[in-house]
PDB file of C-alpha atoms in Angstrom:
ATOM      1  CA  PRO A   1      13.026  29.603  11.853  1.00 65.00           C
ATOM      2  CA  ASN A   2      13.305  28.633   8.461  1.00 68.00           C
ATOM      3  CA  TYR A   3      10.833  30.048   6.121  1.00 67.00           C
ATOM      4  CA  LEU A   4       8.812  26.722   5.825  1.00 67.00           C
ATOM      5  CA  GLU A   5       8.699  27.151   9.542  1.00 72.00           C
ATOM      6  CA  LYS A   6       7.157  30.569   8.938  1.00 74.00           C
ATOM      7  CA  LEU A   7       5.184  29.915   6.652  1.00 72.00           C
ATOM      8  CA  LEU A   8       3.485  26.924   8.372  1.00 72.00           C
ATOM      9  CA  ASP A   9       3.166  28.817  11.444  1.00 78.00           C
ATOM     10  CA  GLY A  10      -0.073  28.098  13.054  1.00 83.00           C
ATOM     11  CA  VAL A  11      -1.472  25.590  10.197  1.00 83.00           C
ATOM     12  CA  GLU A  12      -2.797  22.467  11.091  1.00 86.00           C
ATOM     13  CA  VAL A  13      -0.006  19.915   9.637  1.00 88.00           C
ATOM     14  CA  GLU A  14      -0.167  16.218   9.483  1.00 92.00           C
ATOM     15  CA  TRP A  15       2.975  14.266   9.645  1.00 94.00           C
ATOM     16  CA  LYS A  16       3.517  11.235   7.719  1.00 96.00           C
ATOM     17  CA  SER A  17       6.455   8.994   6.576  1.00 97.00           C
ATOM     18  CA  LEU A  18       7.521   9.224   3.047  1.00 96.00           C
ATOM     19  CA  GLY A  19       6.859   5.474   2.728  1.00 97.00           C
ATOM     20  CA  GLU A  20       3.058   5.905   3.607  1.00 97.00           C
ATOM     21  CA  VAL A  21       2.398   8.706   0.920  1.00 97.00           C
ATOM     22  CA  SER A  22       4.340   7.066  -2.040  1.00 97.00           C
ATOM     23  CA  GLU A  23       6.289   4.412  -4.120  1.00 97.00           C
ATOM     24  CA  ILE A  24       9.780   4.028  -3.773  1.00 96.00           C
ATOM     25  CA  GLY A  25      12.374   2.112  -5.991  1.00 95.00           C
ATOM     26  CA  THR A  26      15.244   2.121  -8.176  1.00 93.00           C
ATOM     27  CA  GLY A  27      15.839   2.148 -11.961  1.00 92.00           C
ATOM     28  CA  SER A  28      17.096  -0.805 -14.164  1.00 91.00           C
ATOM     29  CA  SER A  29      19.077   0.997 -16.654  1.00 89.00           C
ATOM     30  CA  ASN A  30      22.965   1.308 -16.620  1.00 87.00           C
ATOM     31  CA  ARG A  31      25.217   3.774 -17.801  1.00 85.00           C
ATOM     32  CA  GLN A  32      25.675   1.690 -21.325  1.00 86.00           C
ATOM     33  CA  ASP A  33      22.048   2.469 -21.703  1.00 88.00           C
ATOM     34  CA  GLU A  34      23.103   6.409 -22.567  1.00 91.00           C
ATOM     35  CA  ASP A  35      22.319   7.659 -26.057  1.00 93.00           C
ATOM     36  CA  GLU A  36      23.323  11.399 -26.372  1.00 90.00           C
ATOM     37  CA  ARG A  37      20.439  11.421 -29.230  1.00 93.00           C
ATOM     38  CA  GLY A  38      18.007   9.748 -27.034  1.00 94.00           C
ATOM     39  CA  LYS A  39      14.415  10.993 -26.824  1.00 95.00           C
ATOM     40  CA  TYR A  40      14.099  10.234 -22.762  1.00 96.00           C
ATOM     41  CA  PRO A  41      15.738  11.902 -20.257  1.00 96.00           C
ATOM     42  CA  PHE A  42      17.971   9.533 -18.311  1.00 96.00           C
ATOM     43  CA  TYR A  43      18.656  10.271 -14.423  1.00 95.00           C
ATOM     44  CA  VAL A  44      21.579   8.770 -12.931  1.00 91.00           C
ATOM     45  CA  ARG A  45      23.332   9.825  -9.820  1.00 88.00           C
ATOM     46  CA  SER A  46      24.529  13.541 -11.031  1.00 88.00           C
ATOM     47  CA  LYS A  47      23.016  16.618 -11.409  1.00 91.00           C
ATOM     48  CA  ASN A  48      23.551  16.030 -15.042  1.00 92.00           C
ATOM     49  CA  VAL A  49      20.573  14.590 -17.274  1.00 94.00           C
ATOM     50  CA  LEU A  50      21.766  12.337 -19.717  1.00 95.00           C
ATOM     51  CA  LYS A  51      19.620  11.030 -22.597  1.00 95.00           C
ATOM     52  CA  SER A  52      18.408   7.433 -23.575  1.00 95.00           C
ATOM     53  CA  ASN A  53      16.247   5.702 -26.281  1.00 94.00           C
ATOM     54  CA  THR A  54      14.322   3.816 -24.134  1.00 93.00           C
ATOM     55  CA  PHE A  55      12.212   4.932 -20.800  1.00 95.00           C
ATOM     56  CA  GLN A  56      11.061   2.445 -17.857  1.00 95.00           C
ATOM     57  CA  PHE A  57       8.539   5.241 -16.079  1.00 97.00           C
ATOM     58  CA  ASP A  58       5.891   7.764 -17.393  1.00 98.00           C
ATOM     59  CA  GLU A  59       4.948   9.668 -13.899  1.00 97.00           C
ATOM     60  CA  THR A  60       5.623  12.424 -11.848  1.00 97.00           C
ATOM     61  CA  ALA A  61       8.476  11.565  -9.385  1.00 97.00           C
ATOM     62  CA  ILE A  62      10.989  13.250  -7.326  1.00 97.00           C
ATOM     63  CA  VAL A  63      14.833  11.433  -8.409  1.00 96.00           C
ATOM     64  CA  VAL A  64      17.589  11.349  -5.943  1.00 94.00           C
ATOM     65  CA  PRO A  65      20.654   9.380  -6.254  1.00 91.00           C
ATOM     66  CA  GLY A  66      21.277   6.192  -3.949  1.00 88.00           C
ATOM     67  CA  GLU A  67      25.167   7.183  -3.384  1.00 83.00           C
ATOM     68  CA  GLY A  68      27.189  10.534  -4.337  1.00 79.00           C
ATOM     69  CA  GLY A  69      25.455  13.916  -4.018  1.00 78.00           C
ATOM     70  CA  ILE A  70      23.002  12.903  -1.572  1.00 80.00           C
ATOM     71  CA  GLY A  71      20.921  15.692   0.070  1.00 84.00           C
ATOM     72  CA  ASP A  72      22.128  18.257  -2.938  1.00 88.00           C
ATOM     73  CA  ILE A  73      20.996  16.495  -6.298  1.00 91.00           C
ATOM     74  CA  PHE A  74      16.885  16.448  -6.703  1.00 94.00           C
ATOM     75  CA  HIS A  75      14.969  15.933  -9.628  1.00 95.00           C
ATOM     76  CA  PHE A  76      11.670  16.864 -10.377  1.00 96.00           C
ATOM     77  CA  VAL A  77      10.250  14.820 -13.165  1.00 97.00           C
ATOM     78  CA  GLN A  78       7.139  14.596 -15.222  1.00 97.00           C
ATOM     79  CA  GLY A  79       6.581  12.160 -18.041  1.00 97.00           C
ATOM     80  CA  LYS A  80       8.629   9.507 -19.603  1.00 97.00           C
ATOM     81  CA  TYR A  81      12.210   8.908 -18.124  1.00 97.00           C
ATOM     82  CA  ALA A  82      15.013   6.211 -17.559  1.00 96.00           C
ATOM     83  CA  LEU A  83      16.578   5.464 -14.367  1.00 96.00           C
ATOM     84  CA  HIS A  84      19.758   4.241 -13.401  1.00 94.00           C
ATOM     85  CA  GLN A  85      19.722   1.302 -10.937  1.00 92.00           C
ATOM     86  CA  ARG A  86      21.297   3.550  -8.264  1.00 91.00           C
ATOM     87  CA  ALA A  87      19.141   6.152  -8.394  1.00 93.00           C
ATOM     88  CA  TYR A  88      15.552   6.437  -6.646  1.00 95.00           C
ATOM     89  CA  ARG A  89      12.351   7.452  -7.365  1.00 97.00           C
ATOM     90  CA  ILE A  90       9.587   8.803  -5.197  1.00 97.00           C
ATOM     91  CA  HIS A  91       6.581   8.768  -6.822  1.00 97.00           C
ATOM     92  CA  LEU A  92       3.378   9.664  -4.728  1.00 97.00           C
ATOM     93  CA  LEU A  93       0.622   7.719  -4.254  1.00 96.00           C
ATOM     94  CA  SER A  94      -1.372  10.260  -1.912  1.00 94.00           C
ATOM     95  CA  ASN A  95      -4.006  12.843  -3.233  1.00 94.00           C
ATOM     96  CA  LYS A  96      -2.880  14.777   0.104  1.00 95.00           C
ATOM     97  CA  VAL A  97       0.393  15.846  -1.001  1.00 97.00           C
ATOM     98  CA  ASN A  98       1.457  17.991  -3.714  1.00 97.00           C
ATOM     99  CA  ALA A  99       4.594  16.502  -5.993  1.00 97.00           C
ATOM    100  CA  LYS A 100       6.413  19.836  -6.272  1.00 97.00           C
ATOM    101  CA  PHE A 101       5.849  20.667  -2.398  1.00 96.00           C
ATOM    102  CA  LEU A 102       7.620  17.359  -1.594  1.00 96.00           C
ATOM    103  CA  TYR A 103      10.177  18.007  -3.858  1.00 96.00           C
ATOM    104  CA  TYR A 104      10.876  21.340  -2.091  1.00 95.00           C
ATOM    105  CA  ILE A 105      10.595  19.958   1.467  1.00 94.00           C
ATOM    106  CA  MET A 106      13.134  17.283   0.323  1.00 94.00           C
ATOM    107  CA  SER A 107      15.571  20.096  -0.909  1.00 93.00           C
ATOM    108  CA  GLU A 108      15.257  21.763   2.332  1.00 90.00           C
ATOM    109  CA  SER A 109      15.687  19.028   4.894  1.00 92.00           C
ATOM    110  CA  PHE A 110      16.608  15.468   3.421  1.00 93.00           C
ATOM    111  CA  LYS A 111      20.344  16.335   4.048  1.00 90.00           C
ATOM    112  CA  GLN A 112      20.104  16.811   7.091  1.00 90.00           C
ATOM    113  CA  TYR A 113      18.109  13.759   8.013  1.00 91.00           C
ATOM    114  CA  ILE A 114      20.261  11.638   6.122  1.00 88.00           C
ATOM    115  CA  LEU A 115      23.411  13.156   7.540  1.00 85.00           C
ATOM    116  CA  MET A 116      21.782  12.317  10.894  1.00 85.00           C
ATOM    117  CA  LYS A 117      20.870   8.516   9.898  1.00 78.00           C
ATOM    118  CA  SER A 118      24.379   8.188   8.632  1.00 73.00           C
ATOM    119  CA  VAL A 119      26.632   9.339  11.366  1.00 63.00           C
ATOM    120  CA  GLY A 120      29.909   7.687  11.170  1.00 62.00           C
ATOM    121  CA  ALA A 121      30.049   6.305   7.783  1.00 64.00           C
ATOM    122  CA  THR A 122      33.042   7.174   5.798  1.00 63.00           C
ATOM    123  CA  SER A 123      30.773   7.400   2.236  1.00 67.00           C
ATOM    124  CA  ILE A 124      27.139   8.040   2.102  1.00 71.00           C
ATOM    125  CA  SER A 125      24.446   5.864   0.610  1.00 78.00           C
ATOM    126  CA  ILE A 126      20.849   5.343   1.027  1.00 83.00           C
ATOM    127  CA  ARG A 127      19.133   2.379   1.163  1.00 86.00           C
ATOM    128  CA  LYS A 128      15.270   2.395   0.492  1.00 90.00           C
ATOM    129  CA  PRO A 129      14.158   1.919   4.538  1.00 91.00           C
ATOM    130  CA  MET A 130      15.922   5.313   4.869  1.00 90.00           C
ATOM    131  CA  LEU A 131      13.860   6.893   2.204  1.00 93.00           C
ATOM    132  CA  GLU A 132      10.479   5.705   3.621  1.00 95.00           C
ATOM    133  CA  LYS A 133      10.950   6.684   7.095  1.00 95.00           C
ATOM    134  CA  PHE A 134      11.652  10.384   6.095  1.00 95.00           C
ATOM    135  CA  PRO A 135       9.117  12.675   7.760  1.00 95.00           C
ATOM    136  CA  ILE A 136       7.204  15.006   5.856  1.00 95.00           C
ATOM    137  CA  PRO A 137       4.807  17.526   7.098  1.00 92.00           C
ATOM    138  CA  ILE A 138       1.649  17.919   5.251  1.00 94.00           C
ATOM    139  CA  PRO A 139      -0.515  21.119   5.538  1.00 93.00           C
ATOM    140  CA  PRO A 140      -4.108  21.624   3.652  1.00 93.00           C
ATOM    141  CA  LEU A 141      -3.437  21.357  -0.287  1.00 94.00           C
ATOM    142  CA  GLU A 142      -4.148  25.188  -0.555  1.00 92.00           C
ATOM    143  CA  ILE A 143      -1.133  26.064   1.678  1.00 90.00           C
ATOM    144  CA  GLN A 144       0.972  23.692  -0.136  1.00 94.00           C
ATOM    145  CA  ALA A 145       0.040  25.285  -3.453  1.00 94.00           C
ATOM    146  CA  GLU A 146       0.965  28.714  -2.250  1.00 91.00           C
ATOM    147  CA  ILE A 147       4.172  27.216  -0.731  1.00 89.00           C
ATOM    148  CA  VAL A 148       5.204  26.185  -4.312  1.00 94.00           C
ATOM    149  CA  ARG A 149       4.252  29.134  -5.997  1.00 95.00           C
ATOM    150  CA  ILE A 150       6.255  31.098  -3.504  1.00 91.00           C
ATOM    151  CA  LEU A 151       9.373  28.946  -4.147  1.00 92.00           C
ATOM    152  CA  ASP A 152       8.458  28.457  -7.998  1.00 93.00           C
ATOM    153  CA  ALA A 153       8.605  32.265  -8.191  1.00 94.00           C
ATOM    154  CA  PHE A 154      11.855  32.648  -5.980  1.00 92.00           C
ATOM    155  CA  THR A 155      13.866  29.576  -8.206  1.00 88.00           C
ATOM    156  CA  GLU A 156      12.692  31.756 -11.230  1.00 90.00           C
ATOM    157  CA  LEU A 157      14.360  34.858  -9.922  1.00 91.00           C
ATOM    158  CA  THR A 158      17.416  33.054  -8.921  1.00 88.00           C
ATOM    159  CA  ALA A 159      17.793  31.676 -12.472  1.00 85.00           C
ATOM    160  CA  GLU A 160      17.324  34.753 -14.044  1.00 88.00           C
ATOM    161  CA  LEU A 161      19.929  36.485 -11.653  1.00 90.00           C
ATOM    162  CA  THR A 162      22.365  33.897 -12.010  1.00 87.00           C
ATOM    163  CA  ALA A 163      22.075  34.427 -16.007  1.00 88.00           C
ATOM    164  CA  GLU A 164      22.504  38.218 -15.467  1.00 90.00           C
ATOM    165  CA  LEU A 165      25.796  37.703 -13.364  1.00 91.00           C
ATOM    166  CA  THR A 166      26.808  35.238 -15.858  1.00 90.00           C
ATOM    167  CA  ALA A 167      26.274  37.576 -18.780  1.00 89.00           C
ATOM    168  CA  ARG A 168      27.711  40.479 -16.875  1.00 90.00           C
ATOM    169  CA  LYS A 169      31.157  38.488 -16.214  1.00 88.00           C
ATOM    170  CA  LYS A 170      31.486  37.818 -20.090  1.00 87.00           C
ATOM    171  CA  GLN A 171      30.597  41.124 -20.736  1.00 86.00           C
ATOM    172  CA  TYR A 172      33.647  42.431 -18.348  1.00 88.00           C
TER     173      TYR A 172
END
């Protein structure tokens, strides 16, 4: 069992589809809306975050590409941002789900789900109904908060170790 399964062992978990707890949609920006001196983050279909002078959304959301890098690219967004027309935003409408918890759930199991749904496809792209049907476990909020706390700490440690390794490589 993976670490999430271990953390959820014996806990009352409700299951819902992503579409039941969130609003899902795409942006309206194109690559030409990019401006390197822009004030707002501009999420496109890559790990790299561009800049834009305009924003379409002001919220907490999870952004995923609609094609390319599917299951590998997740952005946790808070505040004003611009969004490409082939990237999806997932904005929670339920107060039963911690947004950062959802981000970690998707990072952990969305790729496997999408690969199962797109068997035989030569290039994977996702459509809104696929996102809407993605099943998510919803344990009590305090359990979600604890999982987020653990994974945030782990993520921070990983970043520190990566920075340390990079510095050592340069040194040698």
